[in-house]
Amino acid sequence: SVGIRRRMKRFFRRDGRALIFAMDHGFEHGPTDFEEHWEHVDPRIIMRKVVRAGIDGVMMLPGVARLAVDELKPDTGLMIKLTSKTELRPKDDQLLQSQLGFVEDAVKLGADAIAATVYWGSPQEDVMMRQFAEIASYAHDLGFPVVQFAYPRGPYINERYGKKEDYRVVMYGARAAVESGADMIKTYWTGSKETFAKVVEAAAGVPVLLSGGAKTDNPVDFLKLVWEVIEAGGAGAVVGRNIFQRENPEPFIKALLKVVHRNEDPEEAAKA
Ligand code: FBP
């Protein structure tokens, strides 16, 4: 619909690419994720920094968004994620993301897109498929794009492919996201430009964003990874720990923006 097309543009610049800041870690991993730079546990402080650095969009759960939306610029894309899990759950339930908010909550917060995770290959895949279908159906009716965090993980994946980052697994998840109606996909790095390009192709034109992952000790290593994503045809990245676990997120975001939007050489981008 027209609404979906308009709202997609709040994230993607004219080059079709986006850099999005992720901050749902206080729920998904617990506040220990912020201990490296404890001041960033306050969503207002880190949001102020990322917005000042020129980020294209941000992703939060509804409660944190309520605290931090005033820090956003009018044109910062706002993605509200409606599913999560805590790491306090019993191990057997770690492969399920549950719904913790509703599309209406996101709309009231001024969201531009709605996000939800599906762990493809989980024993509880069925629950997340249904959850995603409900969220997507309602969001689409209202003219909102839907982002699927398409994260394959589960026992059979490990048995059959060895690891969840195998490109055959990642592209399966991306394809399943497309076929289930996602307007944007967020997924893992597959380890090489060539294999990530296959993931992008399997997504058949639906934008594929990298899921940042654990902080790299050397910032340039992460810039290089994002550079490869862009070279592979990826639409950008959704980055959490690699931003808020650094002492100085602003220059790092500026460097990331140069890589994402200008294909700038990572070493050069890091210098400025
Ligand atoms: P990162 O850039 O920190 O990896 O953030 C992306 C993200 O998907 C978060 O939204 C989420 O909290 C976290 O990674 C989940 O990581 P995992 O499920 O691998 O523990």
PDB file of C-alpha atoms and ligand atoms in Angstrom:
ATOM      1  CA  SER A   1       0.000   0.000   0.000  1.00  0.00           C
ATOM      2  CA  VAL A   2       0.978   3.659  -0.221  1.00  0.00           C
ATOM      3  CA  GLY A   3       1.432   3.785   3.563  1.00  0.00           C
ATOM      4  CA  ILE A   4       3.906   0.902   3.520  1.00  0.00           C
ATOM      5  CA  ARG A   5       5.926   2.511   0.710  1.00  0.00           C
ATOM      6  CA  ARG A   6       6.001   5.890   2.446  1.00  0.00           C
ATOM      7  CA  ARG A   7       7.021   4.476   5.798  1.00  0.00           C
ATOM      8  CA  MET A   8       9.788   2.313   4.267  1.00  0.00           C
ATOM      9  CA  LYS A   9      11.369   5.556   3.045  1.00  0.00           C
ATOM     10  CA  ARG A  10      11.779   6.760   6.640  1.00  0.00           C
ATOM     11  CA  PHE A  11      14.510   4.121   7.011  1.00  0.00           C
ATOM     12  CA  PHE A  12      16.070   3.872   3.565  1.00  0.00           C
ATOM     13  CA  ARG A  13      17.776   6.798   1.888  1.00  0.00           C
ATOM     14  CA  ARG A  14      17.507   7.238  -1.868  1.00  0.00           C
ATOM     15  CA  ASP A  15      20.337   4.729  -2.300  1.00  0.00           C
ATOM     16  CA  GLY A  16      18.011   2.091  -0.825  1.00  0.00           C
ATOM     17  CA  ARG A  17      20.256   1.586   2.222  1.00  0.00           C
ATOM     18  CA  ALA A  18      19.865   2.112   5.948  1.00  0.00           C
ATOM     19  CA  LEU A  19      21.814   2.062   9.190  1.00  0.00           C
ATOM     20  CA  ILE A  20      19.564   1.274  12.134  1.00  0.00           C
ATOM     21  CA  PHE A  21      20.415   1.249  15.843  1.00  0.00           C
ATOM     22  CA  ALA A  22      19.090  -1.732  17.857  1.00  0.00           C
ATOM     23  CA  MET A  23      18.325  -1.484  21.544  1.00  0.00           C
ATOM     24  CA  ASP A  24      16.229  -4.328  22.907  1.00  0.00           C
ATOM     25  CA  HIS A  25      19.147  -5.917  24.739  1.00  0.00           C
ATOM     26  CA  GLY A  26      18.034  -4.942  28.252  1.00  0.00           C
ATOM     27  CA  PHE A  27      15.187  -7.407  27.738  1.00  0.00           C
ATOM     28  CA  GLU A  28      16.726  -9.953  25.416  1.00  0.00           C
ATOM     29  CA  HIS A  29      20.143 -10.317  27.091  1.00  0.00           C
ATOM     30  CA  GLY A  30      19.650  -8.385  30.328  1.00  0.00           C
ATOM     31  CA  PRO A  31      21.229  -5.119  31.520  1.00  0.00           C
ATOM     32  CA  THR A  32      24.661  -6.790  31.787  1.00  0.00           C
ATOM     33  CA  ASP A  33      25.034  -5.996  28.048  1.00  0.00           C
ATOM     34  CA  PHE A  34      25.370  -2.326  29.083  1.00  0.00           C
ATOM     35  CA  GLU A  35      28.015  -2.867  31.739  1.00  0.00           C
ATOM     36  CA  GLU A  36      30.895  -2.013  29.410  1.00  0.00           C
ATOM     37  CA  HIS A  37      29.562   1.527  29.166  1.00  0.00           C
ATOM     38  CA  TRP A  38      27.007   1.687  31.894  1.00  0.00           C
ATOM     39  CA  GLU A  39      25.862   5.222  31.024  1.00  0.00           C
ATOM     40  CA  HIS A  40      24.219   3.661  27.930  1.00  0.00           C
ATOM     41  CA  VAL A  41      21.774   1.728  30.087  1.00  0.00           C
ATOM     42  CA  ASP A  42      19.753   4.964  29.995  1.00  0.00           C
ATOM     43  CA  PRO A  43      18.043   4.837  26.590  1.00  0.00           C
ATOM     44  CA  ARG A  44      17.814   8.641  26.455  1.00  0.00           C
ATOM     45  CA  ILE A  45      21.581   9.042  26.656  1.00  0.00           C
ATOM     46  CA  ILE A  46      22.482   6.542  23.946  1.00  0.00           C
ATOM     47  CA  MET A  47      19.569   7.613  21.682  1.00  0.00           C
ATOM     48  CA  ARG A  48      20.723  11.227  21.894  1.00  0.00           C
ATOM     49  CA  LYS A  49      24.193  10.150  20.750  1.00  0.00           C
ATOM     50  CA  VAL A  50      23.095   7.910  17.880  1.00  0.00           C
ATOM     51  CA  VAL A  51      20.612  10.471  16.583  1.00  0.00           C
ATOM     52  CA  ARG A  52      23.221  13.237  16.738  1.00  0.00           C
ATOM     53  CA  ALA A  53      25.582  11.028  14.718  1.00  0.00           C
ATOM     54  CA  GLY A  54      22.975  10.821  11.935  1.00  0.00           C
ATOM     55  CA  ILE A  55      21.558   7.304  12.265  1.00  0.00           C
ATOM     56  CA  ASP A  56      18.755   6.494   9.762  1.00  0.00           C
ATOM     57  CA  GLY A  57      16.520   4.579  12.157  1.00  0.00           C
ATOM     58  CA  VAL A  58      16.221   2.965  15.581  1.00  0.00           C
ATOM     59  CA  MET A  59      14.647  -0.238  16.881  1.00  0.00           C
ATOM     60  CA  MET A  60      13.248  -0.646  20.401  1.00  0.00           C
ATOM     61  CA  LEU A  61      10.612  -2.502  22.398  1.00  0.00           C
ATOM     62  CA  PRO A  62       7.532  -0.419  23.324  1.00  0.00           C
ATOM     63  CA  GLY A  63       8.480   0.456  26.917  1.00  0.00           C
ATOM     64  CA  VAL A  64      11.941   1.765  26.112  1.00  0.00           C
ATOM     65  CA  ALA A  65      10.540   3.637  23.134  1.00  0.00           C
ATOM     66  CA  ARG A  66       8.192   5.497  25.495  1.00  0.00           C
ATOM     67  CA  LEU A  67      11.233   6.697  27.427  1.00  0.00           C
ATOM     68  CA  ALA A  68      13.340   7.657  24.434  1.00  0.00           C
ATOM     69  CA  VAL A  69      11.126   8.839  21.545  1.00  0.00           C
ATOM     70  CA  ASP A  70      11.662  12.488  22.444  1.00  0.00           C
ATOM     71  CA  GLU A  71      15.340  12.103  21.561  1.00  0.00           C
ATOM     72  CA  LEU A  72      14.530  11.193  17.936  1.00  0.00           C
ATOM     73  CA  LYS A  73      14.498  13.645  15.038  1.00  0.00           C
ATOM     74  CA  PRO A  74      11.229  13.931  13.102  1.00  0.00           C
ATOM     75  CA  ASP A  75      12.817  11.968  10.243  1.00  0.00           C
ATOM     76  CA  THR A  76      14.441   9.185  12.312  1.00  0.00           C
ATOM     77  CA  GLY A  77      12.749   5.920  11.338  1.00  0.00           C
ATOM     78  CA  LEU A  78      11.193   4.212  14.356  1.00  0.00           C
ATOM     79  CA  MET A  79      10.925   0.443  14.385  1.00  0.00           C
ATOM     80  CA  ILE A  80       8.987  -1.066  17.271  1.00  0.00           C
ATOM     81  CA  LYS A  81       9.622  -4.725  17.980  1.00  0.00           C
ATOM     82  CA  LEU A  82       6.734  -6.657  19.466  1.00  0.00           C
ATOM     83  CA  THR A  83       8.397  -9.946  20.388  1.00  0.00           C
ATOM     84  CA  SER A  84      11.198 -10.999  22.698  1.00  0.00           C
ATOM     85  CA  LYS A  85      12.322 -13.456  25.364  1.00  0.00           C
ATOM     86  CA  THR A  86      14.424 -13.166  28.485  1.00  0.00           C
ATOM     87  CA  GLU A  87      17.528 -15.211  29.137  1.00  0.00           C
ATOM     88  CA  LEU A  88      16.013 -16.077  32.502  1.00  0.00           C
ATOM     89  CA  ARG A  89      13.698 -18.620  30.897  1.00  0.00           C
ATOM     90  CA  PRO A  90      14.319 -22.343  31.119  1.00  0.00           C
ATOM     91  CA  LYS A  91      16.703 -23.494  28.410  1.00  0.00           C
ATOM     92  CA  ASP A  92      14.012 -25.390  26.506  1.00  0.00           C
ATOM     93  CA  ASP A  93      12.007 -22.177  26.047  1.00  0.00           C
ATOM     94  CA  GLN A  94      14.936 -20.066  24.819  1.00  0.00           C
ATOM     95  CA  LEU A  95      13.966 -20.952  21.251  1.00  0.00           C
ATOM     96  CA  LEU A  96      10.693 -19.066  21.490  1.00  0.00           C
ATOM     97  CA  GLN A  97      10.064 -15.345  21.183  1.00  0.00           C
ATOM     98  CA  SER A  98       6.749 -14.312  22.717  1.00  0.00           C
ATOM     99  CA  GLN A  99       4.609 -11.325  21.896  1.00  0.00           C
ATOM    100  CA  LEU A 100       4.909  -8.572  24.513  1.00  0.00           C
ATOM    101  CA  GLY A 101       3.041  -5.751  22.826  1.00  0.00           C
ATOM    102  CA  PHE A 102       0.454  -5.058  20.141  1.00  0.00           C
ATOM    103  CA  VAL A 103       0.451  -3.304  16.787  1.00  0.00           C
ATOM    104  CA  GLU A 104      -1.765  -0.571  18.313  1.00  0.00           C
ATOM    105  CA  ASP A 105       0.916   0.157  20.943  1.00  0.00           C
ATOM    106  CA  ALA A 106       3.483   0.657  18.215  1.00  0.00           C
ATOM    107  CA  VAL A 107       1.150   2.890  16.211  1.00  0.00           C
ATOM    108  CA  LYS A 108       0.466   5.026  19.311  1.00  0.00           C
ATOM    109  CA  LEU A 109       4.217   5.435  19.797  1.00  0.00           C
ATOM    110  CA  GLY A 110       4.532   6.825  16.273  1.00  0.00           C
ATOM    111  CA  ALA A 111       6.217   3.749  14.793  1.00  0.00           C
ATOM    112  CA  ASP A 112       7.165   3.659  11.115  1.00  0.00           C
ATOM    113  CA  ALA A 113       7.583  -0.127  11.064  1.00  0.00           C
ATOM    114  CA  ILE A 114       6.687  -3.136  13.187  1.00  0.00           C
ATOM    115  CA  ALA A 115       9.254  -5.854  13.931  1.00  0.00           C
ATOM    116  CA  ALA A 116       8.990  -9.444  15.133  1.00  0.00           C
ATOM    117  CA  THR A 117      11.404 -12.359  15.393  1.00  0.00           C
ATOM    118  CA  VAL A 118      10.947 -15.849  13.989  1.00  0.00           C
ATOM    119  CA  TYR A 119      13.428 -18.545  15.009  1.00  0.00           C
ATOM    120  CA  TRP A 120      13.147 -20.731  11.922  1.00  0.00           C
ATOM    121  CA  GLY A 121      13.911 -24.318  12.833  1.00  0.00           C
ATOM    122  CA  SER A 122      12.902 -23.951  16.467  1.00  0.00           C
ATOM    123  CA  PRO A 123      10.680 -26.654  17.993  1.00  0.00           C
ATOM    124  CA  GLN A 124       8.308 -23.697  18.568  1.00  0.00           C
ATOM    125  CA  GLU A 125       8.527 -22.399  14.988  1.00  0.00           C
ATOM    126  CA  ASP A 126       4.796 -22.934  14.620  1.00  0.00           C
ATOM    127  CA  VAL A 127       3.962 -20.446  17.417  1.00  0.00           C
ATOM    128  CA  MET A 128       6.234 -17.753  15.972  1.00  0.00           C
ATOM    129  CA  MET A 129       4.885 -18.278  12.439  1.00  0.00           C
ATOM    130  CA  ARG A 130       1.370 -17.709  13.680  1.00  0.00           C
ATOM    131  CA  GLN A 131       2.448 -14.725  15.783  1.00  0.00           C
ATOM    132  CA  PHE A 132       4.223 -13.168  12.809  1.00  0.00           C
ATOM    133  CA  ALA A 133       1.208 -13.773  10.587  1.00  0.00           C
ATOM    134  CA  GLU A 134      -1.101 -11.993  13.026  1.00  0.00           C
ATOM    135  CA  ILE A 135       1.234  -9.035  13.492  1.00  0.00           C
ATOM    136  CA  ALA A 136       1.929  -8.716   9.746  1.00  0.00           C
ATOM    137  CA  SER A 137      -1.692  -9.043   8.717  1.00  0.00           C
ATOM    138  CA  TYR A 138      -2.797  -6.308  11.088  1.00  0.00           C
ATOM    139  CA  ALA A 139       0.174  -4.009  10.415  1.00  0.00           C
ATOM    140  CA  HIS A 140      -0.294  -4.336   6.649  1.00  0.00           C
ATOM    141  CA  ASP A 141      -3.994  -3.507   6.950  1.00  0.00           C
ATOM    142  CA  LEU A 142      -2.987  -0.263   8.683  1.00  0.00           C
ATOM    143  CA  GLY A 143      -0.292   0.532   6.094  1.00  0.00           C
ATOM    144  CA  PHE A 144       2.765  -0.331   8.204  1.00  0.00           C
ATOM    145  CA  PRO A 145       5.771  -2.263   6.921  1.00  0.00           C
ATOM    146  CA  VAL A 146       6.860  -5.334   8.855  1.00  0.00           C
ATOM    147  CA  VAL A 147      10.419  -6.343   9.610  1.00  0.00           C
ATOM    148  CA  GLN A 148      11.185  -9.969  10.267  1.00  0.00           C
ATOM    149  CA  PHE A 149      14.205 -10.862  12.348  1.00  0.00           C
ATOM    150  CA  ALA A 150      14.638 -14.168  10.534  1.00  0.00           C
ATOM    151  CA  TYR A 151      16.966 -16.059  12.844  1.00  0.00           C
ATOM    152  CA  PRO A 152      17.276 -19.757  12.091  1.00  0.00           C
ATOM    153  CA  ARG A 153      18.168 -21.714  15.206  1.00  0.00           C
ATOM    154  CA  GLY A 154      17.284 -25.144  16.506  1.00  0.00           C
ATOM    155  CA  PRO A 155      18.606 -28.662  17.096  1.00  0.00           C
ATOM    156  CA  TYR A 156      18.008 -30.005  13.602  1.00  0.00           C
ATOM    157  CA  ILE A 157      19.925 -27.112  12.034  1.00  0.00           C
ATOM    158  CA  ASN A 158      22.992 -27.945  14.113  1.00  0.00           C
ATOM    159  CA  GLU A 159      22.662 -31.633  13.313  1.00  0.00           C
ATOM    160  CA  ARG A 160      22.236 -31.164   9.581  1.00  0.00           C
ATOM    161  CA  TYR A 161      24.302 -28.061   8.749  1.00  0.00           C
ATOM    162  CA  GLY A 162      26.696 -27.758  11.685  1.00  0.00           C
ATOM    163  CA  LYS A 163      25.929 -24.117  12.455  1.00  0.00           C
ATOM    164  CA  LYS A 164      23.166 -21.570  12.120  1.00  0.00           C
ATOM    165  CA  GLU A 165      25.417 -19.222  10.094  1.00  0.00           C
ATOM    166  CA  ASP A 166      25.738 -21.741   7.213  1.00  0.00           C
ATOM    167  CA  TYR A 167      24.538 -19.768   4.178  1.00  0.00           C
ATOM    168  CA  ARG A 168      22.020 -22.484   3.254  1.00  0.00           C
ATOM    169  CA  VAL A 169      20.402 -22.014   6.634  1.00  0.00           C
ATOM    170  CA  VAL A 170      20.506 -18.201   6.603  1.00  0.00           C
ATOM    171  CA  MET A 171      19.093 -17.975   3.082  1.00  0.00           C
ATOM    172  CA  TYR A 172      16.380 -20.450   4.016  1.00  0.00           C
ATOM    173  CA  GLY A 173      15.357 -18.161   6.879  1.00  0.00           C
ATOM    174  CA  ALA A 174      15.467 -15.095   4.620  1.00  0.00           C
ATOM    175  CA  ARG A 175      13.356 -16.843   2.007  1.00  0.00           C
ATOM    176  CA  ALA A 176      10.867 -18.005   4.642  1.00  0.00           C
ATOM    177  CA  ALA A 177      10.645 -14.366   5.795  1.00  0.00           C
ATOM    178  CA  VAL A 178       9.822 -13.243   2.245  1.00  0.00           C
ATOM    179  CA  GLU A 179       7.266 -15.987   1.763  1.00  0.00           C
ATOM    180  CA  SER A 180       5.613 -15.123   5.077  1.00  0.00           C
ATOM    181  CA  GLY A 181       5.139 -11.501   4.026  1.00  0.00           C
ATOM    182  CA  ALA A 182       8.087  -9.524   5.462  1.00  0.00           C
ATOM    183  CA  ASP A 183       8.876  -6.100   3.964  1.00  0.00           C
ATOM    184  CA  MET A 184      12.400  -6.071   5.429  1.00  0.00           C
ATOM    185  CA  ILE A 185      14.612  -8.854   6.741  1.00  0.00           C
ATOM    186  CA  LYS A 186      17.271  -8.828   9.412  1.00  0.00           C
ATOM    187  CA  THR A 187      19.599 -11.797   9.548  1.00  0.00           C
ATOM    188  CA  TYR A 188      23.057 -13.166  10.402  1.00  0.00           C
ATOM    189  CA  TRP A 189      26.338 -12.743   8.637  1.00  0.00           C
ATOM    190  CA  THR A 190      27.207 -15.869   6.625  1.00  0.00           C
ATOM    191  CA  GLY A 191      30.966 -15.356   6.719  1.00  0.00           C
ATOM    192  CA  SER A 192      31.636 -14.152   3.162  1.00  0.00           C
ATOM    193  CA  LYS A 193      30.463 -11.695   0.538  1.00  0.00           C
ATOM    194  CA  GLU A 194      29.715 -14.507  -1.931  1.00  0.00           C
ATOM    195  CA  THR A 195      27.474 -16.431   0.441  1.00  0.00           C
ATOM    196  CA  PHE A 196      25.720 -13.301   1.707  1.00  0.00           C
ATOM    197  CA  ALA A 197      24.964 -12.392  -1.925  1.00  0.00           C
ATOM    198  CA  LYS A 198      23.052 -15.669  -2.187  1.00  0.00           C
ATOM    199  CA  VAL A 199      20.990 -14.708   0.857  1.00  0.00           C
ATOM    200  CA  VAL A 200      20.196 -11.363  -0.807  1.00  0.00           C
ATOM    201  CA  GLU A 201      19.185 -13.176  -4.026  1.00  0.00           C
ATOM    202  CA  ALA A 202      17.002 -15.632  -2.135  1.00  0.00           C
ATOM    203  CA  ALA A 203      15.183 -12.632  -0.630  1.00  0.00           C
ATOM    204  CA  ALA A 204      14.175 -11.666  -4.196  1.00  0.00           C
ATOM    205  CA  GLY A 205      14.240  -7.890  -3.749  1.00  0.00           C
ATOM    206  CA  VAL A 206      13.058  -7.665  -0.152  1.00  0.00           C
ATOM    207  CA  PRO A 207      15.790  -5.611   1.595  1.00  0.00           C
ATOM    208  CA  VAL A 208      18.188  -7.693   3.696  1.00  0.00           C
ATOM    209  CA  LEU A 209      19.819  -6.043   6.715  1.00  0.00           C
ATOM    210  CA  LEU A 210      22.712  -7.478   8.664  1.00  0.00           C
ATOM    211  CA  SER A 211      22.165  -8.273  12.324  1.00  0.00           C
ATOM    212  CA  GLY A 212      25.225  -6.739  14.011  1.00  0.00           C
ATOM    213  CA  GLY A 213      26.301  -9.427  16.472  1.00  0.00           C
ATOM    214  CA  ALA A 214      28.811  -9.292  19.324  1.00  0.00           C
ATOM    215  CA  LYS A 215      31.158  -6.299  19.478  1.00  0.00           C
ATOM    216  CA  THR A 216      34.396  -6.741  17.556  1.00  0.00           C
ATOM    217  CA  ASP A 217      37.498  -5.668  19.518  1.00  0.00           C
ATOM    218  CA  ASN A 218      38.849  -3.806  16.533  1.00  0.00           C
ATOM    219  CA  PRO A 219      36.232  -1.337  15.196  1.00  0.00           C
ATOM    220  CA  VAL A 220      37.656  -1.588  11.654  1.00  0.00           C
ATOM    221  CA  ASP A 221      36.836  -5.306  11.590  1.00  0.00           C
ATOM    222  CA  PHE A 222      33.155  -4.478  11.974  1.00  0.00           C
ATOM    223  CA  LEU A 223      33.348  -1.758   9.292  1.00  0.00           C
ATOM    224  CA  LYS A 224      34.909  -4.349   6.947  1.00  0.00           C
ATOM    225  CA  LEU A 225      32.091  -6.776   7.632  1.00  0.00           C
ATOM    226  CA  VAL A 226      29.456  -4.143   6.855  1.00  0.00           C
ATOM    227  CA  TRP A 227      31.371  -3.169   3.707  1.00  0.00           C
ATOM    228  CA  GLU A 228      31.098  -6.787   2.513  1.00  0.00           C
ATOM    229  CA  VAL A 229      27.376  -6.803   3.274  1.00  0.00           C
ATOM    230  CA  ILE A 230      26.933  -3.735   1.070  1.00  0.00           C
ATOM    231  CA  GLU A 231      29.116  -5.220  -1.688  1.00  0.00           C
ATOM    232  CA  ALA A 232      26.967  -8.368  -1.530  1.00  0.00           C
ATOM    233  CA  GLY A 233      23.840  -6.311  -2.207  1.00  0.00           C
ATOM    234  CA  GLY A 234      22.697  -6.043   1.404  1.00  0.00           C
ATOM    235  CA  ALA A 235      20.532  -3.039   2.269  1.00  0.00           C
ATOM    236  CA  GLY A 236      22.479  -2.080   5.408  1.00  0.00           C
ATOM    237  CA  ALA A 237      22.664  -3.131   9.026  1.00  0.00           C
ATOM    238  CA  VAL A 238      20.813  -3.125  12.328  1.00  0.00           C
ATOM    239  CA  VAL A 239      23.486  -2.680  14.983  1.00  0.00           C
ATOM    240  CA  GLY A 240      23.301  -2.798  18.763  1.00  0.00           C
ATOM    241  CA  ARG A 241      26.338  -3.971  20.750  1.00  0.00           C
ATOM    242  CA  ASN A 242      28.845  -2.709  18.198  1.00  0.00           C
ATOM    243  CA  ILE A 243      27.485   0.768  18.908  1.00  0.00           C
ATOM    244  CA  PHE A 244      26.457   0.971  22.570  1.00  0.00           C
ATOM    245  CA  GLN A 245      29.374  -1.096  23.900  1.00  0.00           C
ATOM    246  CA  ARG A 246      31.849   1.438  22.482  1.00  0.00           C
ATOM    247  CA  GLU A 247      33.005   4.372  24.487  1.00  0.00           C
ATOM    248  CA  ASN A 248      32.560   6.758  21.577  1.00  0.00           C
ATOM    249  CA  PRO A 249      29.611   5.643  19.470  1.00  0.00           C
ATOM    250  CA  GLU A 250      29.337   8.873  17.475  1.00  0.00           C
ATOM    251  CA  PRO A 251      32.509   8.740  15.338  1.00  0.00           C
ATOM    252  CA  PHE A 252      31.925   5.005  14.859  1.00  0.00           C
ATOM    253  CA  ILE A 253      28.385   5.601  13.553  1.00  0.00           C
ATOM    254  CA  LYS A 254      29.688   8.282  11.206  1.00  0.00           C
ATOM    255  CA  ALA A 255      32.222   5.789   9.851  1.00  0.00           C
ATOM    256  CA  LEU A 256      29.489   3.150   9.465  1.00  0.00           C
ATOM    257  CA  LEU A 257      27.320   5.633   7.564  1.00  0.00           C
ATOM    258  CA  LYS A 258      30.165   6.271   5.111  1.00  0.00           C
ATOM    259  CA  VAL A 259      30.519   2.551   4.478  1.00  0.00           C
ATOM    260  CA  VAL A 260      26.772   1.954   4.145  1.00  0.00           C
ATOM    261  CA  HIS A 261      25.926   4.983   2.004  1.00  0.00           C
ATOM    262  CA  ARG A 262      29.151   5.666   0.133  1.00  0.00           C
ATOM    263  CA  ASN A 263      30.830   2.248  -0.074  1.00  0.00           C
ATOM    264  CA  GLU A 264      33.813   3.985   1.468  1.00  0.00           C
ATOM    265  CA  ASP A 265      36.895   1.909   2.187  1.00  0.00           C
ATOM    266  CA  PRO A 266      36.617   0.777   5.850  1.00  0.00           C
ATOM    267  CA  GLU A 267      40.160   1.866   6.784  1.00  0.00           C
ATOM    268  CA  GLU A 268      39.568   5.310   5.262  1.00  0.00           C
ATOM    269  CA  ALA A 269      36.133   5.641   6.864  1.00  0.00           C
ATOM    270  CA  ALA A 270      37.640   4.826  10.266  1.00  0.00           C
ATOM    271  CA  LYS A 271      40.291   7.550   9.973  1.00  0.00           C
ATOM    272  CA  ALA A 272      38.157  10.644   9.652  1.00  0.00           C
TER     273      ALA A 272
HETATM  274  P1  FBP B   1      23.377  -6.760  18.008  1.00  0.00           P
HETATM  275  O1  FBP B   1      23.854  -5.806  16.927  1.00  0.00           O
HETATM  276  O2  FBP B   1      23.869  -6.339  19.352  1.00  0.00           O
HETATM  277  O3  FBP B   1      23.698  -8.168  17.656  1.00  0.00           O
HETATM  278  O4  FBP B   1      21.802  -6.577  18.074  1.00  0.00           O
HETATM  279  C1  FBP B   1      20.954  -7.245  17.198  1.00  0.00           C
HETATM  280  C2  FBP B   1      20.027  -8.167  17.939  1.00  0.00           C
HETATM  281  O5  FBP B   1      19.155  -8.837  17.074  1.00  0.00           O
HETATM  282  C3  FBP B   1      19.222  -7.488  19.015  1.00  0.00           C
HETATM  283  O6  FBP B   1      18.101  -6.884  18.466  1.00  0.00           O
HETATM  284  C4  FBP B   1      18.942  -8.616  19.949  1.00  0.00           C
HETATM  285  O7  FBP B   1      18.739  -8.191  21.256  1.00  0.00           O
HETATM  286  C5  FBP B   1      20.186  -9.432  19.858  1.00  0.00           C
HETATM  287  O8  FBP B   1      20.787  -9.145  18.613  1.00  0.00           O
HETATM  288  C6  FBP B   1      19.875 -10.898  19.937  1.00  0.00           C
HETATM  289  O9  FBP B   1      21.050 -11.626  19.874  1.00  0.00           O
HETATM  290  P2  FBP B   1      21.078 -13.200  20.089  1.00  0.00           P
HETATM  291  O10 FBP B   1      19.687 -13.714  19.865  1.00  0.00           O
HETATM  292  O11 FBP B   1      22.053 -13.691  19.075  1.00  0.00           O
HETATM  293  O12 FBP B   1      21.542 -13.417  21.486  1.00  0.00           O
END
